[in-house]
PDB file of C-alpha atoms in Angstrom:
ATOM      1  CA  MET A   1     -29.577  28.518  -7.814  1.00  0.00           C
ATOM      2  CA  LYS A   2     -26.453  27.519 -10.534  1.00  0.00           C
ATOM      3  CA  LEU A   3     -24.014  25.918  -9.500  1.00  0.00           C
ATOM      4  CA  ARG A   4     -20.790  26.056 -12.021  1.00  0.00           C
ATOM      5  CA  VAL A   5     -18.635  22.596 -12.100  1.00  0.00           C
ATOM      6  CA  THR A   6     -15.005  22.287 -13.179  1.00  0.00           C
ATOM      7  CA  LEU A   7     -13.561  19.067 -14.092  1.00  0.00           C
ATOM      8  CA  VAL A   8      -9.960  18.413 -15.065  1.00  0.00           C
ATOM      9  CA  GLN A   9      -9.072  15.354 -16.361  1.00  0.00           C
ATOM     10  CA  GLN A  10      -5.249  15.405 -16.386  1.00  0.00           C
ATOM     11  CA  PRO A  11      -2.331  12.815 -16.928  1.00  0.00           C
ATOM     12  CA  LEU A  12      -0.398  12.538 -13.530  1.00  0.00           C
ATOM     13  CA  HIS A  13       3.454  13.535 -12.873  1.00  0.00           C
ATOM     14  CA  TRP A  14       4.305  10.127 -10.679  1.00  0.00           C
ATOM     15  CA  GLU A  15       5.276  11.470  -7.629  1.00  0.00           C
ATOM     16  CA  ASP A  16       5.861  14.397  -8.481  1.00  0.00           C
ATOM     17  CA  PRO A  17       3.982  17.617  -6.798  1.00  0.00           C
ATOM     18  CA  ALA A  18       5.633  20.599  -8.171  1.00  0.00           C
ATOM     19  CA  ALA A  19       5.628  18.860 -11.942  1.00  0.00           C
ATOM     20  CA  ASN A  20       1.815  18.274 -11.053  1.00  0.00           C
ATOM     21  CA  LEU A  21       1.106  21.895  -9.189  1.00  0.00           C
ATOM     22  CA  ALA A  22       2.420  23.672 -11.721  1.00  0.00           C
ATOM     23  CA  ALA A  23       0.813  21.837 -14.772  1.00  0.00           C
ATOM     24  CA  PHE A  24      -2.404  22.374 -12.771  1.00  0.00           C
ATOM     25  CA  GLU A  25      -1.601  26.061 -12.857  1.00  0.00           C
ATOM     26  CA  ARG A  26      -1.840  26.734 -16.134  1.00  0.00           C
ATOM     27  CA  LEU A  27      -4.957  25.115 -16.449  1.00  0.00           C
ATOM     28  CA  LEU A  28      -6.846  26.800 -14.092  1.00  0.00           C
ATOM     29  CA  ALA A  29      -5.817  30.296 -14.183  1.00  0.00           C
ATOM     30  CA  PRO A  30      -7.683  31.435 -17.342  1.00  0.00           C
ATOM     31  CA  LEU A  31     -10.825  29.987 -14.871  1.00  0.00           C
ATOM     32  CA  ALA A  32     -10.397  33.376 -12.437  1.00  0.00           C
ATOM     33  CA  GLY A  33     -14.166  34.107 -11.635  1.00  0.00           C
ATOM     34  CA  GLN A  34     -15.288  31.357 -14.334  1.00  0.00           C
ATOM     35  CA  THR A  35     -16.559  28.831 -12.164  1.00  0.00           C
ATOM     36  CA  ASP A  36     -17.895  27.696  -8.422  1.00  0.00           C
ATOM     37  CA  LEU A  37     -16.123  24.465  -8.286  1.00  0.00           C
ATOM     38  CA  VAL A  38     -12.969  22.642  -9.232  1.00  0.00           C
ATOM     39  CA  VAL A  39     -12.065  19.432  -8.675  1.00  0.00           C
ATOM     40  CA  LEU A  40      -9.107  18.145  -9.127  1.00  0.00           C
ATOM     41  CA  PRO A  41      -7.915  14.031  -8.843  1.00  0.00           C
ATOM     42  CA  GLU A  42      -7.160  11.934  -6.140  1.00  0.00           C
ATOM     43  CA  MET A  43      -4.064  12.137  -4.701  1.00  0.00           C
ATOM     44  CA  PHE A  44      -3.223  14.555  -7.974  1.00  0.00           C
ATOM     45  CA  THR A  45       0.468  16.177  -6.714  1.00  0.00           C
ATOM     46  CA  THR A  46       1.185  11.665  -7.336  1.00  0.00           C
ATOM     47  CA  GLY A  47      -0.714   9.695  -8.718  1.00  0.00           C
ATOM     48  CA  PHE A  48      -2.059   5.845  -6.902  1.00  0.00           C
ATOM     49  CA  ASP A  49       1.527   5.589  -5.387  1.00  0.00           C
ATOM     50  CA  VAL A  50       0.388   3.512  -2.316  1.00  0.00           C
ATOM     51  CA  ALA A  51       3.726   1.694  -1.583  1.00  0.00           C
ATOM     52  CA  ALA A  52       4.713   1.755   2.207  1.00  0.00           C
ATOM     53  CA  GLY A  53       7.661   4.170   1.047  1.00  0.00           C
ATOM     54  CA  ALA A  54       5.345   6.787  -0.817  1.00  0.00           C
ATOM     55  CA  PRO A  55       6.004  10.482  -0.262  1.00  0.00           C
ATOM     56  CA  ALA A  56       2.801  11.684   2.168  1.00  0.00           C
ATOM     57  CA  GLU A  57       3.171  14.916   3.171  1.00  0.00           C
ATOM     58  CA  ALA A  58       1.899  17.192   6.247  1.00  0.00           C
ATOM     59  CA  ALA A  59      -1.537  17.731   7.320  1.00  0.00           C
ATOM     60  CA  ASN A  60      -1.644  21.109   6.133  1.00  0.00           C
ATOM     61  CA  GLY A  61       1.560  20.597   4.512  1.00  0.00           C
ATOM     62  CA  PRO A  62       2.829  22.778   0.930  1.00  0.00           C
ATOM     63  CA  THR A  63      -0.226  21.438  -0.885  1.00  0.00           C
ATOM     64  CA  LEU A  64      -3.354  22.509   1.731  1.00  0.00           C
ATOM     65  CA  ALA A  65      -1.667  25.785   0.903  1.00  0.00           C
ATOM     66  CA  TRP A  66      -1.197  25.230  -2.437  1.00  0.00           C
ATOM     67  CA  MET A  67      -5.172  24.820  -2.874  1.00  0.00           C
ATOM     68  CA  ARG A  68      -5.881  27.784  -0.233  1.00  0.00           C
ATOM     69  CA  ASP A  69      -4.056  30.255  -3.113  1.00  0.00           C
ATOM     70  CA  TRP A  70      -5.741  29.615  -5.933  1.00  0.00           C
ATOM     71  CA  SER A  71      -9.487  28.614  -4.120  1.00  0.00           C
ATOM     72  CA  ARG A  72      -8.972  32.495  -2.633  1.00  0.00           C
ATOM     73  CA  ARG A  73      -7.883  33.264  -6.650  1.00  0.00           C
ATOM     74  CA  LEU A  74     -10.498  31.935  -8.868  1.00  0.00           C
ATOM     75  CA  ASP A  75     -12.774  32.776  -5.794  1.00  0.00           C
ATOM     76  CA  ALA A  76     -13.860  28.926  -5.770  1.00  0.00           C
ATOM     77  CA  ALA A  77     -13.543  26.354  -3.883  1.00  0.00           C
ATOM     78  CA  VAL A  78     -10.901  23.718  -4.859  1.00  0.00           C
ATOM     79  CA  VAL A  79     -11.816  19.696  -4.224  1.00  0.00           C
ATOM     80  CA  GLY A  80      -8.708  16.862  -4.142  1.00  0.00           C
ATOM     81  CA  SER A  81      -7.426  14.090  -2.395  1.00  0.00           C
ATOM     82  CA  VAL A  82      -3.564  14.106  -1.719  1.00  0.00           C
ATOM     83  CA  MET A  83      -1.433  11.399  -0.084  1.00  0.00           C
ATOM     84  CA  THR A  84      -1.130  13.142   4.023  1.00  0.00           C
ATOM     85  CA  ARG A  85       0.619  12.366   6.971  1.00  0.00           C
ATOM     86  CA  ASP A  86      -1.492  12.073  10.756  1.00  0.00           C
ATOM     87  CA  GLY A  87       0.763  11.537  13.115  1.00  0.00           C
ATOM     88  CA  ALA A  88       1.176   8.143  12.867  1.00  0.00           C
ATOM     89  CA  HIS A  89      -1.294   7.304  10.401  1.00  0.00           C
ATOM     90  CA  ARG A  90      -0.946   7.957   6.376  1.00  0.00           C
ATOM     91  CA  VAL A  91      -4.764   8.863   5.161  1.00  0.00           C
ATOM     92  CA  ASN A  92      -6.280   8.763   1.571  1.00  0.00           C
ATOM     93  CA  ARG A  93      -6.999  12.942   2.111  1.00  0.00           C
ATOM     94  CA  LEU A  94      -9.802  15.516  -0.384  1.00  0.00           C
ATOM     95  CA  TRP A  95     -10.049  18.416   0.905  1.00  0.00           C
ATOM     96  CA  PHE A  96     -12.291  20.510  -0.139  1.00  0.00           C
ATOM     97  CA  VAL A  97     -11.056  24.551   0.566  1.00  0.00           C
ATOM     98  CA  THR A  98     -12.874  27.819   0.414  1.00  0.00           C
ATOM     99  CA  PRO A  99     -12.304  31.602  -0.852  1.00  0.00           C
ATOM    100  CA  ASP A 100     -12.608  32.411   2.724  1.00  0.00           C
ATOM    101  CA  GLY A 101      -9.551  29.498   3.586  1.00  0.00           C
ATOM    102  CA  GLY A 102     -11.853  27.184   5.162  1.00  0.00           C
ATOM    103  CA  ALA A 103     -10.810  23.868   4.708  1.00  0.00           C
ATOM    104  CA  GLN A 104     -12.073  20.924   4.987  1.00  0.00           C
ATOM    105  CA  PRO A 105     -11.702  17.078   4.794  1.00  0.00           C
ATOM    106  CA  TYR A 106     -12.664  14.189   4.574  1.00  0.00           C
ATOM    107  CA  ASP A 107     -10.243  10.989   4.718  1.00  0.00           C
ATOM    108  CA  LYS A 108     -11.344   8.240   2.071  1.00  0.00           C
ATOM    109  CA  ARG A 109     -13.255   5.396   3.515  1.00  0.00           C
ATOM    110  CA  HIS A 110     -13.129   1.870   1.695  1.00  0.00           C
ATOM    111  CA  LEU A 111      -9.178   1.623   0.498  1.00  0.00           C
ATOM    112  CA  PHE A 112      -8.852  -0.074  -2.298  1.00  0.00           C
ATOM    113  CA  ARG A 113      -7.735  -3.279  -1.087  1.00  0.00           C
ATOM    114  CA  MET A 114      -6.890  -5.423  -4.291  1.00  0.00           C
ATOM    115  CA  ALA A 115      -3.354  -1.874  -4.616  1.00  0.00           C
ATOM    116  CA  GLY A 116      -3.013  -2.658  -0.652  1.00  0.00           C
ATOM    117  CA  GLU A 117      -3.877   0.192   0.164  1.00  0.00           C
ATOM    118  CA  HIS A 118      -5.456  -0.942   2.911  1.00  0.00           C
ATOM    119  CA  GLU A 119      -1.588  -2.330   4.099  1.00  0.00           C
ATOM    120  CA  HIS A 120      -0.278   1.387   4.220  1.00  0.00           C
ATOM    121  CA  PHE A 121      -3.646   3.920   4.584  1.00  0.00           C
ATOM    122  CA  THR A 122      -5.729   3.848   7.134  1.00  0.00           C
ATOM    123  CA  ALA A 123      -9.763   3.918   6.218  1.00  0.00           C
ATOM    124  CA  GLY A 124     -10.971   7.448   7.499  1.00  0.00           C
ATOM    125  CA  GLY A 125     -14.261   7.314  10.274  1.00  0.00           C
ATOM    126  CA  ALA A 126     -16.200   9.663   9.273  1.00  0.00           C
ATOM    127  CA  PRO A 127     -18.309  11.817   5.968  1.00  0.00           C
ATOM    128  CA  LEU A 128     -17.771  14.846   5.064  1.00  0.00           C
ATOM    129  CA  LEU A 129     -21.006  17.231   4.282  1.00  0.00           C
ATOM    130  CA  VAL A 130     -20.810  20.647   2.829  1.00  0.00           C
ATOM    131  CA  GLU A 131     -22.880  23.940   2.275  1.00  0.00           C
ATOM    132  CA  PHE A 132     -21.656  26.401  -0.263  1.00  0.00           C
ATOM    133  CA  ARG A 133     -22.694  28.029  -2.561  1.00  0.00           C
ATOM    134  CA  GLY A 134     -26.227  27.218  -1.829  1.00  0.00           C
ATOM    135  CA  TRP A 135     -25.697  23.420  -2.899  1.00  0.00           C
ATOM    136  CA  LYS A 136     -25.172  20.627  -0.263  1.00  0.00           C
ATOM    137  CA  ILE A 137     -21.694  18.793  -0.884  1.00  0.00           C
ATOM    138  CA  ALA A 138     -21.132  14.841  -0.508  1.00  0.00           C
ATOM    139  CA  PRO A 139     -17.217  14.352  -1.741  1.00  0.00           C
ATOM    140  CA  LEU A 140     -16.038  10.985  -1.475  1.00  0.00           C
ATOM    141  CA  ILE A 141     -12.843   9.755  -3.719  1.00  0.00           C
ATOM    142  CA  CYS A 142     -12.827   6.331  -5.393  1.00  0.00           C
ATOM    143  CA  TYR A 143     -13.670   2.928  -4.509  1.00  0.00           C
ATOM    144  CA  ASP A 144     -16.268   4.290  -2.811  1.00  0.00           C
ATOM    145  CA  LEU A 145     -18.195   4.712  -5.193  1.00  0.00           C
ATOM    146  CA  ARG A 146     -18.651   1.094  -5.265  1.00  0.00           C
ATOM    147  CA  PHE A 147     -20.812   1.544  -1.819  1.00  0.00           C
ATOM    148  CA  PRO A 148     -24.082   2.348  -1.978  1.00  0.00           C
ATOM    149  CA  VAL A 149     -25.061   2.769   1.122  1.00  0.00           C
ATOM    150  CA  TRP A 150     -21.837   4.823   2.496  1.00  0.00           C
ATOM    151  CA  SER A 151     -23.135   7.620  -0.626  1.00  0.00           C
ATOM    152  CA  ARG A 152     -26.864   7.265   0.230  1.00  0.00           C
ATOM    153  CA  ARG A 153     -25.993   7.700   4.419  1.00  0.00           C
ATOM    154  CA  ARG A 154     -29.559   8.079   5.656  1.00  0.00           C
ATOM    155  CA  PRO A 155     -32.937   8.515   4.486  1.00  0.00           C
ATOM    156  CA  GLY A 156     -33.681  12.217   2.836  1.00  0.00           C
ATOM    157  CA  TYR A 157     -32.154  14.884   0.870  1.00  0.00           C
ATOM    158  CA  ASP A 158     -28.444  15.078   2.925  1.00  0.00           C
ATOM    159  CA  TYR A 159     -27.061  16.409  -0.347  1.00  0.00           C
ATOM    160  CA  ASP A 160     -27.451  18.118  -3.741  1.00  0.00           C
ATOM    161  CA  LEU A 161     -24.432  16.772  -5.651  1.00  0.00           C
ATOM    162  CA  LEU A 162     -22.274  13.963  -4.975  1.00  0.00           C
ATOM    163  CA  LEU A 163     -18.266  14.543  -5.286  1.00  0.00           C
ATOM    164  CA  TYR A 164     -16.670  11.743  -6.794  1.00  0.00           C
ATOM    165  CA  VAL A 165     -12.575  12.098  -7.046  1.00  0.00           C
ATOM    166  CA  ALA A 166     -10.220   9.116  -8.371  1.00  0.00           C
ATOM    167  CA  ASN A 167      -7.642   7.550 -10.047  1.00  0.00           C
ATOM    168  CA  TRP A 168      -9.706   4.784 -11.951  1.00  0.00           C
ATOM    169  CA  PRO A 169      -8.102   2.244 -13.858  1.00  0.00           C
ATOM    170  CA  ALA A 170      -8.933   1.785 -18.017  1.00  0.00           C
ATOM    171  CA  ARG A 171      -9.418  -1.615 -17.384  1.00  0.00           C
ATOM    172  CA  ARG A 172     -12.641  -1.206 -15.057  1.00  0.00           C
ATOM    173  CA  ALA A 173     -13.854   1.771 -17.083  1.00  0.00           C
ATOM    174  CA  TYR A 174     -17.439   0.820 -17.947  1.00  0.00           C
ATOM    175  CA  ALA A 175     -18.115  -0.203 -13.616  1.00  0.00           C
ATOM    176  CA  TRP A 176     -17.340   3.700 -13.714  1.00  0.00           C
ATOM    177  CA  ARG A 177     -19.588   4.576 -15.961  1.00  0.00           C
ATOM    178  CA  GLN A 178     -22.402   2.993 -14.849  1.00  0.00           C
ATOM    179  CA  LEU A 179     -21.568   3.500 -11.082  1.00  0.00           C
ATOM    180  CA  LEU A 180     -21.691   7.288 -11.819  1.00  0.00           C
ATOM    181  CA  ILE A 181     -24.975   6.966 -13.388  1.00  0.00           C
ATOM    182  CA  ALA A 182     -26.642   4.814 -10.871  1.00  0.00           C
ATOM    183  CA  ARG A 183     -25.541   7.198  -8.270  1.00  0.00           C
ATOM    184  CA  ALA A 184     -27.311   9.986  -9.661  1.00  0.00           C
ATOM    185  CA  ILE A 185     -30.174   8.342 -10.201  1.00  0.00           C
ATOM    186  CA  GLU A 186     -31.332   6.369  -6.743  1.00  0.00           C
ATOM    187  CA  ASN A 187     -29.650   9.855  -4.557  1.00  0.00           C
ATOM    188  CA  GLN A 188     -31.718  11.917  -6.903  1.00  0.00           C
ATOM    189  CA  ALA A 189     -28.637  14.310  -6.767  1.00  0.00           C
ATOM    190  CA  CYS A 190     -26.670  15.353  -9.814  1.00  0.00           C
ATOM    191  CA  VAL A 191     -23.431  13.377  -9.592  1.00  0.00           C
ATOM    192  CA  VAL A 192     -19.634  14.390 -10.684  1.00  0.00           C
ATOM    193  CA  GLY A 193     -16.544  12.404 -11.281  1.00  0.00           C
ATOM    194  CA  VAL A 194     -13.727  13.545 -11.592  1.00  0.00           C
ATOM    195  CA  ASN A 195     -10.726  10.860 -13.215  1.00  0.00           C
ATOM    196  CA  ARG A 196      -6.809  11.030 -14.513  1.00  0.00           C
ATOM    197  CA  VAL A 197      -5.889   9.756 -17.678  1.00  0.00           C
ATOM    198  CA  GLY A 198      -2.866   8.257 -18.916  1.00  0.00           C
ATOM    199  CA  ALA A 199      -0.511   5.440 -17.169  1.00  0.00           C
ATOM    200  CA  ASP A 200       1.036   6.071 -14.201  1.00  0.00           C
ATOM    201  CA  GLY A 201       4.608   4.825 -12.294  1.00  0.00           C
ATOM    202  CA  ALA A 202       2.745   1.112 -12.165  1.00  0.00           C
ATOM    203  CA  GLY A 203       1.692   0.827 -15.330  1.00  0.00           C
ATOM    204  CA  VAL A 204      -1.011   1.036 -14.984  1.00  0.00           C
ATOM    205  CA  PRO A 205      -3.080   2.853 -17.870  1.00  0.00           C
ATOM    206  CA  HIS A 206      -6.301   5.269 -16.446  1.00  0.00           C
ATOM    207  CA  ALA A 207      -8.878   5.910 -19.383  1.00  0.00           C
ATOM    208  CA  GLY A 208     -10.737   9.368 -17.929  1.00  0.00           C
ATOM    209  CA  ASP A 209     -13.856   9.397 -18.636  1.00  0.00           C
ATOM    210  CA  SER A 210     -15.074  11.977 -15.872  1.00  0.00           C
ATOM    211  CA  ALA A 211     -18.088  12.456 -16.233  1.00  0.00           C
ATOM    212  CA  ALA A 212     -20.953  14.924 -14.456  1.00  0.00           C
ATOM    213  CA  HIS A 213     -24.472  13.834 -14.721  1.00  0.00           C
ATOM    214  CA  ASP A 214     -28.007  14.953 -13.692  1.00  0.00           C
ATOM    215  CA  HIS A 215     -30.555  14.208 -10.990  1.00  0.00           C
ATOM    216  CA  LEU A 216     -31.841  12.316 -13.843  1.00  0.00           C
ATOM    217  CA  GLY A 217     -28.361  10.388 -14.539  1.00  0.00           C
ATOM    218  CA  ALA A 218     -28.990  12.287 -17.870  1.00  0.00           C
ATOM    219  CA  PRO A 219     -25.121  13.240 -18.574  1.00  0.00           C
ATOM    220  CA  LEU A 220     -24.330  17.013 -18.595  1.00  0.00           C
ATOM    221  CA  ALA A 221     -20.240  16.228 -19.562  1.00  0.00           C
ATOM    222  CA  VAL A 222     -18.475  13.433 -20.959  1.00  0.00           C
ATOM    223  CA  LEU A 223     -14.987  13.952 -21.224  1.00  0.00           C
ATOM    224  CA  GLY A 224     -13.782  10.582 -22.896  1.00  0.00           C
ATOM    225  CA  ASP A 225     -10.107   9.489 -22.492  1.00  0.00           C
ATOM    226  CA  ASP A 226      -8.435  12.737 -23.413  1.00  0.00           C
ATOM    227  CA  ALA A 227      -7.087  15.307 -21.233  1.00  0.00           C
ATOM    228  CA  GLY A 228      -9.427  17.931 -20.855  1.00  0.00           C
ATOM    229  CA  LEU A 229     -10.417  20.028 -18.323  1.00  0.00           C
ATOM    230  CA  ARG A 230     -14.524  20.839 -19.001  1.00  0.00           C
ATOM    231  CA  THR A 231     -17.209  23.336 -16.542  1.00  0.00           C
ATOM    232  CA  VAL A 232     -21.109  22.608 -16.748  1.00  0.00           C
ATOM    233  CA  GLU A 233     -23.571  24.463 -14.868  1.00  0.00           C
ATOM    234  CA  LEU A 234     -25.389  22.474 -12.488  1.00  0.00           C
ATOM    235  CA  ASP A 235     -29.383  23.107 -11.502  1.00  0.00           C
ATOM    236  CA  ARG A 236     -30.712  23.554  -8.106  1.00  0.00           C
ATOM    237  CA  GLU A 237     -34.232  24.167  -8.661  1.00  0.00           C
ATOM    238  CA  ALA A 238     -34.335  22.088 -11.152  1.00  0.00           C
ATOM    239  CA  LEU A 239     -32.842  19.093  -9.101  1.00  0.00           C
ATOM    240  CA  SER A 240     -35.399  20.764  -6.135  1.00  0.00           C
ATOM    241  CA  GLN A 241     -39.043  21.146  -8.929  1.00  0.00           C
ATOM    242  CA  PHE A 242     -38.422  16.850  -9.409  1.00  0.00           C
ATOM    243  CA  ARG A 243     -37.601  15.665  -5.677  1.00  0.00           C
ATOM    244  CA  GLU A 244     -41.075  17.363  -5.256  1.00  0.00           C
ATOM    245  CA  ARG A 245     -42.970  15.723  -8.235  1.00  0.00           C
ATOM    246  CA  PHE A 246     -41.184  12.169  -7.537  1.00  0.00           C
ATOM    247  CA  PRO A 247     -40.304  12.326  -3.585  1.00  0.00           C
ATOM    248  CA  ALA A 248     -39.021   8.225  -3.412  1.00  0.00           C
ATOM    249  CA  HIS A 249     -36.796   9.465  -0.199  1.00  0.00           C
ATOM    250  CA  LEU A 250     -40.043   8.707   1.737  1.00  0.00           C
ATOM    251  CA  ASP A 251     -39.994   5.460   0.809  1.00  0.00           C
ATOM    252  CA  ALA A 252     -36.859   4.810   1.233  1.00  0.00           C
ATOM    253  CA  ASP A 253     -35.158   2.179   3.493  1.00  0.00           C
ATOM    254  CA  ARG A 254     -33.884   3.284   7.033  1.00  0.00           C
ATOM    255  CA  PHE A 255     -30.692   2.276   8.251  1.00  0.00           C
ATOM    256  CA  GLU A 256     -27.711   2.958  10.555  1.00  0.00           C
ATOM    257  CA  LEU A 257     -24.351   3.040   9.666  1.00  0.00           C
ATOM    258  CA  LEU A 258     -21.908   0.624  11.522  1.00  0.00           C
TER     259      LEU A 258
END
């Protein structure tokens, strides 16, 4: 069973949702019927703006409506995170939106304290596992990549594909590239990471390096530091066959998340 995944690596307009959505619309329009899953960066409508007064939208706000509309148009799932108000809290919320209008949320668990995200946002408490077109998919956000226990979660094959949406700065690009590979190898799963490019409103440069890796950690696509869009095909049959031949999960350490 194959899954076509489109990595969308772009610069982001700072605190300008209308401009960002218009730019993504131009890129997504030709993809109708050509992909199964579109992955956008972290906070793709605003950039990674975590200051106290940064603009957050309601949980069922216009960006979620936009994602539903484009998921239906493309006949593909659309994934990305949005700065969101949930009651008295602000969260960095990823939405996994499907063509039937379904929308499943995941709130970022590991808040990036070096930028003060933990001071203005509330951390999520539960992981998300989505079943879509025969694949089990675990979506995560940026800094979560540094925490292998959260990515692994439990022994056995909980998922087939790990997704990371990110605003990962250029000065730590080496860590981004290596950790994506490590997560694929240690979890015997495909991994897709989508980052932004360009400097944000705080002057922080981002080098992109969005990538897709197979279950061996081998690269299927690497986008480099330019804006771009790439569709890759993931092969679940090859993944399943490897897991049968090399069932390392049977020797995995058991643990519980607290």
